[in-house]
Amino acid sequence: MTTDLRTDSATQRARPWATPLLWTVAAASVISHVATVALHLPQGVGGALIASTLTLFGLLHGALTYGLRGILIFLLICLGVSNAFENLSIMTGFPFGWYHYSDALGPKLFLVPLLIGPAYFGMGYLSWALARAILGDEDGRLLGLRSFATPVIASFIMVSWDLTIDPMASTINGSWVWRDGGSYFGVPVSNFLGWYLTVYVFFQSFALYARSRSASDVKAPGYWITPLLAYTSIIIAPVLSLILNTEPSTVLADPVGHQWQTHDIRSVEALVCLFTALPFWILAVFKTGAAGRPGNHRESPLTDQ
């Protein structure tokens, strides 16, 4: 027996708060990112604002798609897998490489700051939503190859985000420290391979759970627009960090002595964002815009016939 996650019209009409709340939380995510960069908020404060708004959005939007039970399972899988791999790497060097967290992000769960888990979930859900949009997943069902294609694409989207934050967070801000440095402005290549493995494991685990679930027939107005709005914060943040930074470029050294210019780090993060995160967003915009026009819906070749 499968669990029915279908949302009928009566239930949807009983939730008039869903649409304005989705818009409010999506906008709050953008504002929190902009405020963190523009106001130079302390890392713990800015991180808490960003993680909390993204988490709240993921829970709300996910509940409209998979039901409360479904999105809580997504949350638990994400938190469990990410924390396990993070602690494993800190202790053994696998899969990310050798590193440790400083105290800048606040209290920790074992060896990992508490803020890291919600950030994984919030950004993970947005990556999942964009992958669904790109694949034309209208109702949340993971039919046919979608149960494997969605985790693969969502994992690439997730890693593109890490490419735009890790050098700033580690080499400049010191939120975490790579013991042996790395070729990407002090970050090792193994970090990004480890990121892909970690997020793929929890995406694929959820996909295997969700593939047998029923579709969600009714979506709140703005169902696709709101995750796209929330995701713009991921694109805006590194670009603003480059534009609004008025401090002169300084030279920083990673733990093995390689020197990096802070302006170069900000410039490359913004450039990488524009050519990785932004294209995913554009694809999702075009796909959801085309699907919304009468007569343009086509069955995806990734679904069962």
Tab-separated table of N, CA, C and O in Angstrom, residues 73-191:
chain	number	residue	atom	x	y	z
A	73	ILE	N	10.144	13.648	6.017
A	73	ILE	CA	11.062	12.563	5.672
A	73	ILE	C	12.236	13.115	4.858
A	73	ILE	O	13.394	12.751	5.085
A	74	PHE	N	11.952	14.022	3.904
A	74	PHE	CA	13.018	14.705	3.148
A	74	PHE	C	13.971	15.389	4.129
A	74	PHE	O	15.199	15.270	4.019
A	75	LEU	N	13.408	16.109	5.102
A	75	LEU	CA	14.211	16.838	6.083
A	75	LEU	C	15.088	15.882	6.894
A	75	LEU	O	16.291	16.124	7.065
A	76	LEU	N	14.503	14.812	7.389
A	76	LEU	CA	15.255	13.888	8.239
A	76	LEU	C	16.361	13.185	7.460
A	76	LEU	O	17.471	13.008	7.972
A	77	ILE	N	16.071	12.777	6.225
A	77	ILE	CA	17.105	12.146	5.394
A	77	ILE	C	18.245	13.125	5.143
A	77	ILE	O	19.426	12.787	5.277
A	78	CYS	N	17.883	14.352	4.791
A	78	CYS	CA	18.887	15.383	4.497
A	78	CYS	C	19.767	15.657	5.714
A	78	CYS	O	20.994	15.655	5.610
A	79	LEU	N	19.154	15.887	6.871
A	79	LEU	CA	19.918	16.204	8.083
A	79	LEU	C	20.793	15.028	8.498
A	79	LEU	O	21.954	15.206	8.880
A	80	GLY	N	20.244	13.819	8.428
A	80	GLY	CA	21.004	12.650	8.857
A	80	GLY	C	22.195	12.368	7.967
A	80	GLY	O	23.322	12.169	8.453
A	81	VAL	N	21.979	12.374	6.642
A	81	VAL	CA	23.062	12.075	5.705
A	81	VAL	C	24.133	13.161	5.735
A	81	VAL	O	25.335	12.862	5.796
A	82	SER	N	23.708	14.423	5.708
A	82	SER	CA	24.692	15.510	5.653
A	82	SER	C	25.527	15.561	6.922
A	82	SER	O	26.757	15.713	6.862
A	83	ASN	N	24.898	15.413	8.087
A	83	ASN	CA	25.664	15.465	9.334
A	83	ASN	C	26.612	14.278	9.448
A	83	ASN	O	27.755	14.423	9.908
A	84	ALA	N	26.165	13.109	9.004
A	84	ALA	CA	27.022	11.920	9.065
A	84	ALA	C	28.248	12.085	8.182
A	84	ALA	O	29.392	11.811	8.610
A	85	PHE	N	28.060	12.542	6.939
A	85	PHE	CA	29.195	12.717	6.034
A	85	PHE	C	30.116	13.838	6.488
A	85	PHE	O	31.346	13.735	6.347
A	86	GLU	N	29.549	14.922	7.021
A	86	GLU	CA	30.388	16.027	7.496
A	86	GLU	C	31.271	15.560	8.659
A	86	GLU	O	32.480	15.820	8.675
A	87	ASN	N	30.679	14.901	9.643
A	87	ASN	CA	31.467	14.415	10.775
A	87	ASN	C	32.492	13.378	10.335
A	87	ASN	O	33.627	13.364	10.830
A	88	LEU	N	32.094	12.504	9.395
A	88	LEU	CA	33.023	11.495	8.891
A	88	LEU	C	34.241	12.148	8.246
A	88	LEU	O	35.382	11.729	8.471
A	89	SER	N	34.012	13.196	7.462
A	89	SER	CA	35.122	13.848	6.771
A	89	SER	C	36.033	14.589	7.739
A	89	SER	O	37.255	14.595	7.580
A	90	ILE	N	35.438	15.230	8.733
A	90	ILE	CA	36.252	15.939	9.720
A	90	ILE	C	37.181	14.958	10.441
A	90	ILE	O	38.337	15.263	10.732
A	91	MET	N	36.692	13.732	10.683
A	91	MET	CA	37.480	12.738	11.423
A	91	MET	C	38.408	11.914	10.541
A	91	MET	O	39.468	11.470	10.995
A	92	THR	N	38.033	11.712	9.262
A	92	THR	CA	38.808	10.801	8.412
A	92	THR	C	39.324	11.426	7.120
A	92	THR	O	40.148	10.829	6.440
A	93	GLY	N	38.791	12.590	6.724
A	93	GLY	CA	39.169	13.197	5.457
A	93	GLY	C	38.309	12.768	4.287
A	93	GLY	O	38.482	13.273	3.169
A	94	PHE	N	37.379	11.844	4.502
A	94	PHE	CA	36.474	11.391	3.435
A	94	PHE	C	35.047	11.796	3.791
A	94	PHE	O	34.610	11.626	4.930
A	95	PRO	N	34.262	12.354	2.827
A	95	PRO	CA	34.560	12.478	1.394
A	95	PRO	C	35.038	13.868	0.968
A	95	PRO	O	35.461	14.043	-0.173
A	96	PHE	N	34.962	14.849	1.856
A	96	PHE	CA	35.253	16.228	1.438
A	96	PHE	C	36.740	16.569	1.440
A	96	PHE	O	37.189	17.420	0.684
A	97	GLY	N	37.481	15.945	2.318
A	97	GLY	CA	38.865	16.324	2.577
A	97	GLY	C	39.013	16.655	4.053
A	97	GLY	O	38.043	16.626	4.816
A	98	TRP	N	40.243	16.991	4.446
A	98	TRP	CA	40.504	17.303	5.848
A	98	TRP	C	40.171	18.763	6.150
A	98	TRP	O	40.702	19.668	5.511
A	99	TYR	N	39.301	18.992	7.095
A	99	TYR	CA	38.933	20.353	7.477
A	99	TYR	C	38.347	20.329	8.886
A	99	TYR	O	38.117	19.266	9.469
A	100	HIS	N	38.108	21.507	9.414
A	100	HIS	CA	37.388	21.623	10.684
A	100	HIS	C	36.652	22.957	10.694
A	100	HIS	O	37.031	23.895	9.991
A	101	TYR	N	35.589	23.021	11.462
A	101	TYR	CA	34.816	24.253	11.602
A	101	TYR	C	35.382	25.104	12.730
A	101	TYR	O	35.791	24.587	13.778
A	102	SER	N	35.383	26.407	12.507
A	102	SER	CA	35.723	27.341	13.577
A	102	SER	C	34.483	27.559	14.440
A	102	SER	O	33.452	26.909	14.247
A	103	ASP	N	34.564	28.489	15.363
A	103	ASP	CA	33.419	28.792	16.222
A	103	ASP	C	32.543	29.908	15.653
A	103	ASP	O	31.599	30.357	16.312
A	104	ALA	N	32.850	30.373	14.425
A	104	ALA	CA	32.148	31.529	13.861
A	104	ALA	C	30.672	31.264	13.617
A	104	ALA	O	29.853	32.197	13.659
A	105	LEU	N	30.292	30.005	13.358
A	105	LEU	CA	28.899	29.682	13.042
A	105	LEU	C	28.102	29.207	14.253
A	105	LEU	O	26.976	28.748	14.106
A	106	GLY	N	28.686	29.318	15.436
A	106	GLY	CA	27.921	29.032	16.640
A	106	GLY	C	28.000	27.581	17.098
A	106	GLY	O	28.905	26.839	16.708
A	107	PRO	N	27.023	27.163	17.935
A	107	PRO	CA	27.038	25.830	18.550
A	107	PRO	C	27.067	24.718	17.517
A	107	PRO	O	26.613	24.878	16.388
A	108	LYS	N	27.571	23.552	17.947
A	108	LYS	CA	27.748	22.436	17.029
A	108	LYS	C	26.972	21.203	17.473
A	108	LYS	O	26.707	21.006	18.661
A	109	LEU	N	26.609	20.393	16.494
A	109	LEU	CA	26.081	19.057	16.721
A	109	LEU	C	27.216	18.104	16.405
A	109	LEU	O	27.590	17.957	15.243
A	110	PHE	N	27.800	17.501	17.442
A	110	PHE	CA	29.046	16.757	17.312
A	110	PHE	C	30.130	17.725	16.844
A	110	PHE	O	30.478	18.616	17.584
A	111	LEU	N	30.613	17.622	15.613
A	111	LEU	CA	31.697	18.496	15.153
A	111	LEU	C	31.221	19.517	14.118
A	111	LEU	O	32.041	20.255	13.571
A	112	VAL	N	29.907	19.559	13.869
A	112	VAL	CA	29.356	20.392	12.799
A	112	VAL	C	28.401	21.429	13.378
A	112	VAL	O	27.511	21.082	14.165
A	113	PRO	N	28.543	22.711	13.000
A	113	PRO	CA	27.623	23.741	13.497
A	113	PRO	C	26.165	23.405	13.208
A	113	PRO	O	25.840	22.847	12.151
A	114	LEU	N	25.286	23.761	14.135
A	114	LEU	CA	23.864	23.475	13.985
A	114	LEU	C	23.274	24.140	12.746
A	114	LEU	O	22.288	23.656	12.188
A	115	LEU	N	23.846	25.264	12.308
A	115	LEU	CA	23.316	25.977	11.149
A	115	LEU	C	23.529	25.226	9.839
A	115	LEU	O	22.812	25.478	8.859
A	116	ILE	N	24.481	24.315	9.806
A	116	ILE	CA	24.832	23.652	8.554
A	116	ILE	C	23.697	22.754	8.059
A	116	ILE	O	23.370	22.735	6.864
A	117	GLY	N	23.066	22.010	8.965
A	117	GLY	CA	21.983	21.111	8.576
A	117	GLY	C	20.816	21.828	7.912
A	117	GLY	O	20.390	21.444	6.809
A	118	PRO	N	20.257	22.880	8.545
A	118	PRO	CA	19.181	23.633	7.890
A	118	PRO	C	19.593	24.239	6.559
A	118	PRO	O	18.772	24.338	5.639
A	119	ALA	N	20.846	24.665	6.438
A	119	ALA	CA	21.310	25.205	5.150
A	119	ALA	C	21.306	24.112	4.079
A	119	ALA	O	20.913	24.358	2.933
A	120	TYR	N	21.749	22.914	4.443
A	120	TYR	CA	21.675	21.781	3.514
A	120	TYR	C	20.227	21.554	3.075
A	120	TYR	O	19.947	21.367	1.887
A	121	PHE	N	19.312	21.547	4.041
A	121	PHE	CA	17.920	21.265	3.701
A	121	PHE	C	17.318	22.369	2.843
A	121	PHE	O	16.693	22.104	1.817
A	122	GLY	N	17.467	23.628	3.270
A	122	GLY	CA	16.849	24.736	2.544
A	122	GLY	C	17.355	24.839	1.126
A	122	GLY	O	16.579	24.925	0.168
A	123	MET	N	18.684	24.804	0.958
A	123	MET	CA	19.242	24.880	-0.384
A	123	MET	C	19.010	23.586	-1.135
A	123	MET	O	18.811	23.581	-2.358
A	124	GLY	N	18.999	22.471	-0.406
A	124	GLY	CA	18.723	21.191	-1.040
A	124	GLY	C	17.326	21.140	-1.620
A	124	GLY	O	17.120	20.640	-2.735
A	125	TYR	N	16.347	21.679	-0.881
A	125	TYR	CA	14.990	21.664	-1.404
A	125	TYR	C	14.868	22.567	-2.633
A	125	TYR	O	14.188	22.211	-3.599
A	126	LEU	N	15.495	23.743	-2.601
A	126	LEU	CA	15.446	24.614	-3.782
A	126	LEU	C	16.084	23.932	-4.989
A	126	LEU	O	15.571	24.031	-6.109
A	127	SER	N	17.203	23.242	-4.778
A	127	SER	CA	17.856	22.525	-5.874
A	127	SER	C	16.943	21.432	-6.413
A	127	SER	O	16.848	21.219	-7.629
A	128	TRP	N	16.255	20.752	-5.507
A	128	TRP	CA	15.303	19.705	-5.890
A	128	TRP	C	14.155	20.306	-6.698
A	128	TRP	O	13.751	19.755	-7.729
A	129	ALA	N	13.633	21.446	-6.255
A	129	ALA	CA	12.518	22.095	-6.950
A	129	ALA	C	12.941	22.542	-8.352
A	129	ALA	O	12.182	22.381	-9.317
A	130	LEU	N	14.143	23.109	-8.482
A	130	LEU	CA	14.612	23.521	-9.806
A	130	LEU	C	14.823	22.322	-10.722
A	130	LEU	O	14.505	22.393	-11.917
A	131	ALA	N	15.354	21.232	-10.185
A	131	ALA	CA	15.530	20.029	-11.002
A	131	ALA	C	14.181	19.512	-11.489
A	131	ALA	O	14.034	19.120	-12.659
A	132	ARG	N	13.181	19.522	-10.625
A	132	ARG	CA	11.831	19.112	-11.022
A	132	ARG	C	11.304	20.021	-12.121
A	132	ARG	O	10.689	19.556	-13.092
A	133	ALA	N	11.523	21.313	-11.974
A	133	ALA	CA	11.038	22.264	-12.969
A	133	ALA	C	11.708	22.017	-14.322
A	133	ALA	O	11.059	22.010	-15.367
A	134	ILE	N	13.019	21.803	-14.310
A	134	ILE	CA	13.759	21.582	-15.541
A	134	ILE	C	13.289	20.309	-16.244
A	134	ILE	O	13.204	20.252	-17.479
A	135	LEU	N	12.944	19.291	-15.466
A	135	LEU	CA	12.493	18.017	-16.031
A	135	LEU	C	11.000	18.002	-16.338
A	135	LEU	O	10.481	17.002	-16.825
A	136	GLY	N	10.301	19.107	-16.058
A	136	GLY	CA	8.876	19.173	-16.352
A	136	GLY	C	8.019	18.338	-15.432
A	136	GLY	O	6.971	17.829	-15.842
A	137	ASP	N	8.438	18.207	-14.188
A	137	ASP	CA	7.689	17.428	-13.203
A	137	ASP	C	6.538	18.274	-12.670
A	137	ASP	O	6.711	19.087	-11.775
A	138	GLU	N	5.356	18.076	-13.218
A	138	GLU	CA	4.211	18.927	-12.890
A	138	GLU	C	3.537	18.575	-11.569
A	138	GLU	O	2.948	19.430	-10.922
A	139	ASP	N	3.597	17.321	-11.161
A	139	ASP	CA	2.766	16.905	-10.034
A	139	ASP	C	3.522	16.216	-8.896
A	139	ASP	O	2.907	15.681	-7.981
A	140	GLY	N	4.843	16.214	-8.955
A	140	GLY	CA	5.605	15.631	-7.862
A	140	GLY	C	5.817	14.144	-7.967
A	140	GLY	O	6.491	13.554	-7.119
A	141	ARG	N	5.269	13.512	-8.988
A	141	ARG	CA	5.490	12.070	-9.160
A	141	ARG	C	6.840	11.839	-9.828
A	141	ARG	O	7.188	12.518	-10.783
A	142	LEU	N	7.583	10.878	-9.337
A	142	LEU	CA	8.892	10.567	-9.912
A	142	LEU	C	8.764	9.318	-10.766
A	142	LEU	O	9.233	8.239	-10.412
A	143	LEU	N	8.092	9.476	-11.913
A	143	LEU	CA	7.839	8.347	-12.783
A	143	LEU	C	9.042	8.041	-13.664
A	143	LEU	O	9.786	8.938	-14.067
A	144	GLY	N	9.233	6.760	-13.983
A	144	GLY	CA	10.276	6.356	-14.907
A	144	GLY	C	11.649	6.813	-14.475
A	144	GLY	O	12.033	6.714	-13.306
A	145	LEU	N	12.413	7.354	-15.438
A	145	LEU	CA	13.779	7.772	-15.167
A	145	LEU	C	13.866	9.018	-14.294
A	145	LEU	O	14.952	9.365	-13.823
A	146	ARG	N	12.739	9.687	-14.086
A	146	ARG	CA	12.784	10.883	-13.228
A	146	ARG	C	13.270	10.552	-11.817
A	146	ARG	O	13.846	11.405	-11.148
A	147	SER	N	13.005	9.353	-11.349
A	147	SER	CA	13.422	8.990	-9.995
A	147	SER	C	14.944	8.947	-9.874
A	147	SER	O	15.478	8.967	-8.762
A	148	PHE	N	15.650	8.890	-11.002
A	148	PHE	CA	17.109	8.943	-10.997
A	148	PHE	C	17.633	10.249	-11.593
A	148	PHE	O	18.652	10.774	-11.144
A	149	ALA	N	16.943	10.777	-12.599
A	149	ALA	CA	17.393	12.015	-13.235
A	149	ALA	C	17.264	13.206	-12.290
A	149	ALA	O	18.126	14.094	-12.268
A	150	THR	N	16.195	13.259	-11.503
A	150	THR	CA	15.990	14.389	-10.595
A	150	THR	C	17.119	14.501	-9.573
A	150	THR	O	17.679	15.591	-9.381
A	151	PRO	N	17.508	13.413	-8.873
A	151	PRO	CA	18.649	13.528	-7.947
A	151	PRO	C	19.954	13.922	-8.627
A	151	PRO	O	20.740	14.684	-8.063
A	152	VAL	N	20.188	13.409	-9.842
A	152	VAL	CA	21.432	13.744	-10.547
A	152	VAL	C	21.499	15.243	-10.837
A	152	VAL	O	22.508	15.907	-10.563
A	153	ILE	N	20.424	15.800	-11.392
A	153	ILE	CA	20.418	17.224	-11.743
A	153	ILE	C	20.404	18.089	-10.488
A	153	ILE	O	21.128	19.097	-10.407
A	154	ALA	N	19.606	17.716	-9.492
A	154	ALA	CA	19.558	18.484	-8.245
A	154	ALA	C	20.933	18.535	-7.590
A	154	ALA	O	21.311	19.564	-7.002
A	155	SER	N	21.700	17.462	-7.687
A	155	SER	CA	23.036	17.430	-7.088
A	155	SER	C	23.984	18.398	-7.797
A	155	SER	O	24.790	19.076	-7.144
A	156	PHE	N	23.892	18.483	-9.125
A	156	PHE	CA	24.706	19.459	-9.851
A	156	PHE	C	24.337	20.885	-9.443
A	156	PHE	O	25.204	21.752	-9.279
A	157	ILE	N	23.040	21.155	-9.296
A	157	ILE	CA	22.593	22.491	-8.882
A	157	ILE	C	23.130	22.820	-7.501
A	157	ILE	O	23.602	23.938	-7.243
A	158	MET	N	23.089	21.842	-6.611
A	158	MET	CA	23.564	22.049	-5.242
A	158	MET	C	25.064	22.340	-5.220
A	158	MET	O	25.525	23.244	-4.509
A	159	VAL	N	25.840	21.608	-5.988
A	159	VAL	CA	27.284	21.819	-6.007
A	159	VAL	C	27.630	23.170	-6.627
A	159	VAL	O	28.592	23.827	-6.216
A	160	SER	N	26.831	23.620	-7.603
A	160	SER	CA	27.090	24.937	-8.193
A	160	SER	C	26.982	26.029	-7.136
A	160	SER	O	27.693	27.038	-7.189
A	161	TRP	N	26.092	25.822	-6.149
A	161	TRP	CA	25.978	26.780	-5.041
A	161	TRP	C	27.247	26.770	-4.203
A	161	TRP	O	27.778	27.826	-3.843
A	162	ASP	N	27.754	25.588	-3.886
A	162	ASP	CA	28.961	25.518	-3.064
A	162	ASP	C	30.150	26.157	-3.760
A	162	ASP	O	31.021	26.743	-3.109
A	163	LEU	N	30.203	26.067	-5.083
A	163	LEU	CA	31.276	26.723	-5.827
A	163	LEU	C	31.276	28.227	-5.613
A	163	LEU	O	32.316	28.886	-5.724
A	164	THR	N	30.097	28.790	-5.317
A	164	THR	CA	29.983	30.246	-5.164
A	164	THR	C	30.121	30.715	-3.722
A	164	THR	O	30.090	31.925	-3.476
A	165	ILE	N	30.260	29.792	-2.761
A	165	ILE	CA	30.338	30.226	-1.366
A	165	ILE	C	31.578	29.729	-0.636
A	165	ILE	O	32.034	30.382	0.314
A	166	ASP	N	32.140	28.603	-1.049
A	166	ASP	CA	33.159	27.969	-0.209
A	166	ASP	C	34.437	28.782	-0.056
A	166	ASP	O	34.941	28.939	1.066
A	167	PRO	N	35.018	29.345	-1.141
A	167	PRO	CA	36.238	30.134	-0.938
A	167	PRO	C	36.015	31.355	-0.028
A	167	PRO	O	36.873	31.681	0.795
A	168	MET	N	34.873	32.017	-0.192
A	168	MET	CA	34.577	33.162	0.671
A	168	MET	C	34.437	32.724	2.123
A	168	MET	O	35.020	33.318	3.045
A	169	ALA	N	33.645	31.646	2.331
A	169	ALA	CA	33.367	31.209	3.698
A	169	ALA	C	34.609	30.662	4.391
A	169	ALA	O	34.789	30.867	5.596
A	170	SER	N	35.460	29.986	3.650
A	170	SER	CA	36.621	29.359	4.289
A	170	SER	C	37.860	30.251	4.245
A	170	SER	O	38.407	30.616	5.289
A	171	THR	N	38.274	30.631	3.061
A	171	THR	CA	39.533	31.364	2.935
A	171	THR	C	39.444	32.787	3.468
A	171	THR	O	40.374	33.290	4.107
A	172	ILE	N	38.317	33.476	3.220
A	172	ILE	CA	38.184	34.867	3.678
A	172	ILE	C	37.597	34.932	5.085
A	172	ILE	O	38.159	35.577	5.977
A	173	ASN	N	36.451	34.285	5.295
A	173	ASN	CA	35.747	34.409	6.579
A	173	ASN	C	36.238	33.446	7.649
A	173	ASN	O	36.008	33.687	8.840
A	174	GLY	N	36.845	32.360	7.245
A	174	GLY	CA	37.343	31.406	8.234
A	174	GLY	C	36.262	30.630	8.962
A	174	GLY	O	36.479	30.172	10.085
A	175	SER	N	35.093	30.466	8.330
A	175	SER	CA	34.025	29.690	8.967
A	175	SER	C	34.438	28.231	9.115
A	175	SER	O	34.020	27.552	10.046
A	176	TRP	N	35.204	27.736	8.154
A	176	TRP	CA	35.840	26.431	8.264
A	176	TRP	C	37.214	26.528	7.621
A	176	TRP	O	37.478	27.427	6.818
A	177	VAL	N	38.100	25.634	7.985
A	177	VAL	CA	39.505	25.719	7.572
A	177	VAL	C	39.907	24.398	6.924
A	177	VAL	O	39.742	23.325	7.520
A	178	TRP	N	40.453	24.476	5.698
A	178	TRP	CA	40.946	23.300	4.992
A	178	TRP	C	42.399	23.075	5.395
A	178	TRP	O	43.255	23.905	5.123
A	179	ARG	N	42.662	21.948	6.033
A	179	ARG	CA	43.984	21.684	6.603
A	179	ARG	C	45.104	21.773	5.574
A	179	ARG	O	46.186	22.308	5.858
A	180	ASP	N	44.836	21.247	4.377
A	180	ASP	CA	45.872	21.206	3.341
A	180	ASP	C	45.631	22.220	2.231
A	180	ASP	O	46.245	22.117	1.154
A	181	GLY	N	44.766	23.203	2.470
A	181	GLY	CA	44.469	24.182	1.438
A	181	GLY	C	43.816	23.520	0.230
A	181	GLY	O	43.182	22.462	0.339
A	182	GLY	N	43.953	24.158	-0.931
A	182	GLY	CA	43.359	23.586	-2.133
A	182	GLY	C	43.525	24.516	-3.315
A	182	GLY	O	43.775	25.720	-3.166
A	183	SER	N	43.364	23.966	-4.516
A	183	SER	CA	43.633	24.728	-5.740
A	183	SER	C	42.551	25.743	-6.072
A	183	SER	O	42.782	26.664	-6.858
A	184	TYR	N	41.344	25.583	-5.505
A	184	TYR	CA	40.258	26.524	-5.787
A	184	TYR	C	40.201	27.561	-4.659
A	184	TYR	O	39.380	27.499	-3.774
A	185	PHE	N	41.157	28.494	-4.690
A	185	PHE	CA	41.245	29.548	-3.677
A	185	PHE	C	41.247	28.978	-2.266
A	185	PHE	O	40.526	29.437	-1.377
A	186	GLY	N	42.066	27.958	-2.070
A	186	GLY	CA	42.216	27.367	-0.753
A	186	GLY	C	41.279	26.219	-0.465
A	186	GLY	O	41.309	25.659	0.636
A	187	VAL	N	40.426	25.861	-1.425
A	187	VAL	CA	39.464	24.768	-1.248
A	187	VAL	C	39.886	23.604	-2.141
A	187	VAL	O	40.111	23.794	-3.343
A	188	PRO	N	39.980	22.382	-1.606
A	188	PRO	CA	40.403	21.247	-2.431
A	188	PRO	C	39.307	20.766	-3.380
A	188	PRO	O	38.116	20.910	-3.099
A	189	VAL	N	39.712	20.176	-4.479
A	189	VAL	CA	38.766	19.606	-5.441
A	189	VAL	C	37.921	18.524	-4.785
A	189	VAL	O	36.733	18.354	-5.104
A	190	SER	N	38.509	17.791	-3.844
A	190	SER	CA	37.781	16.716	-3.163
A	190	SER	C	36.526	17.224	-2.473
A	190	SER	O	35.547	16.474	-2.321
A	191	ASN	N	36.524	18.496	-2.062
A	191	ASN	CA	35.339	19.049	-1.399
A	191	ASN	C	34.114	18.988	-2.305
A	191	ASN	O	33.028	18.592	-1.880
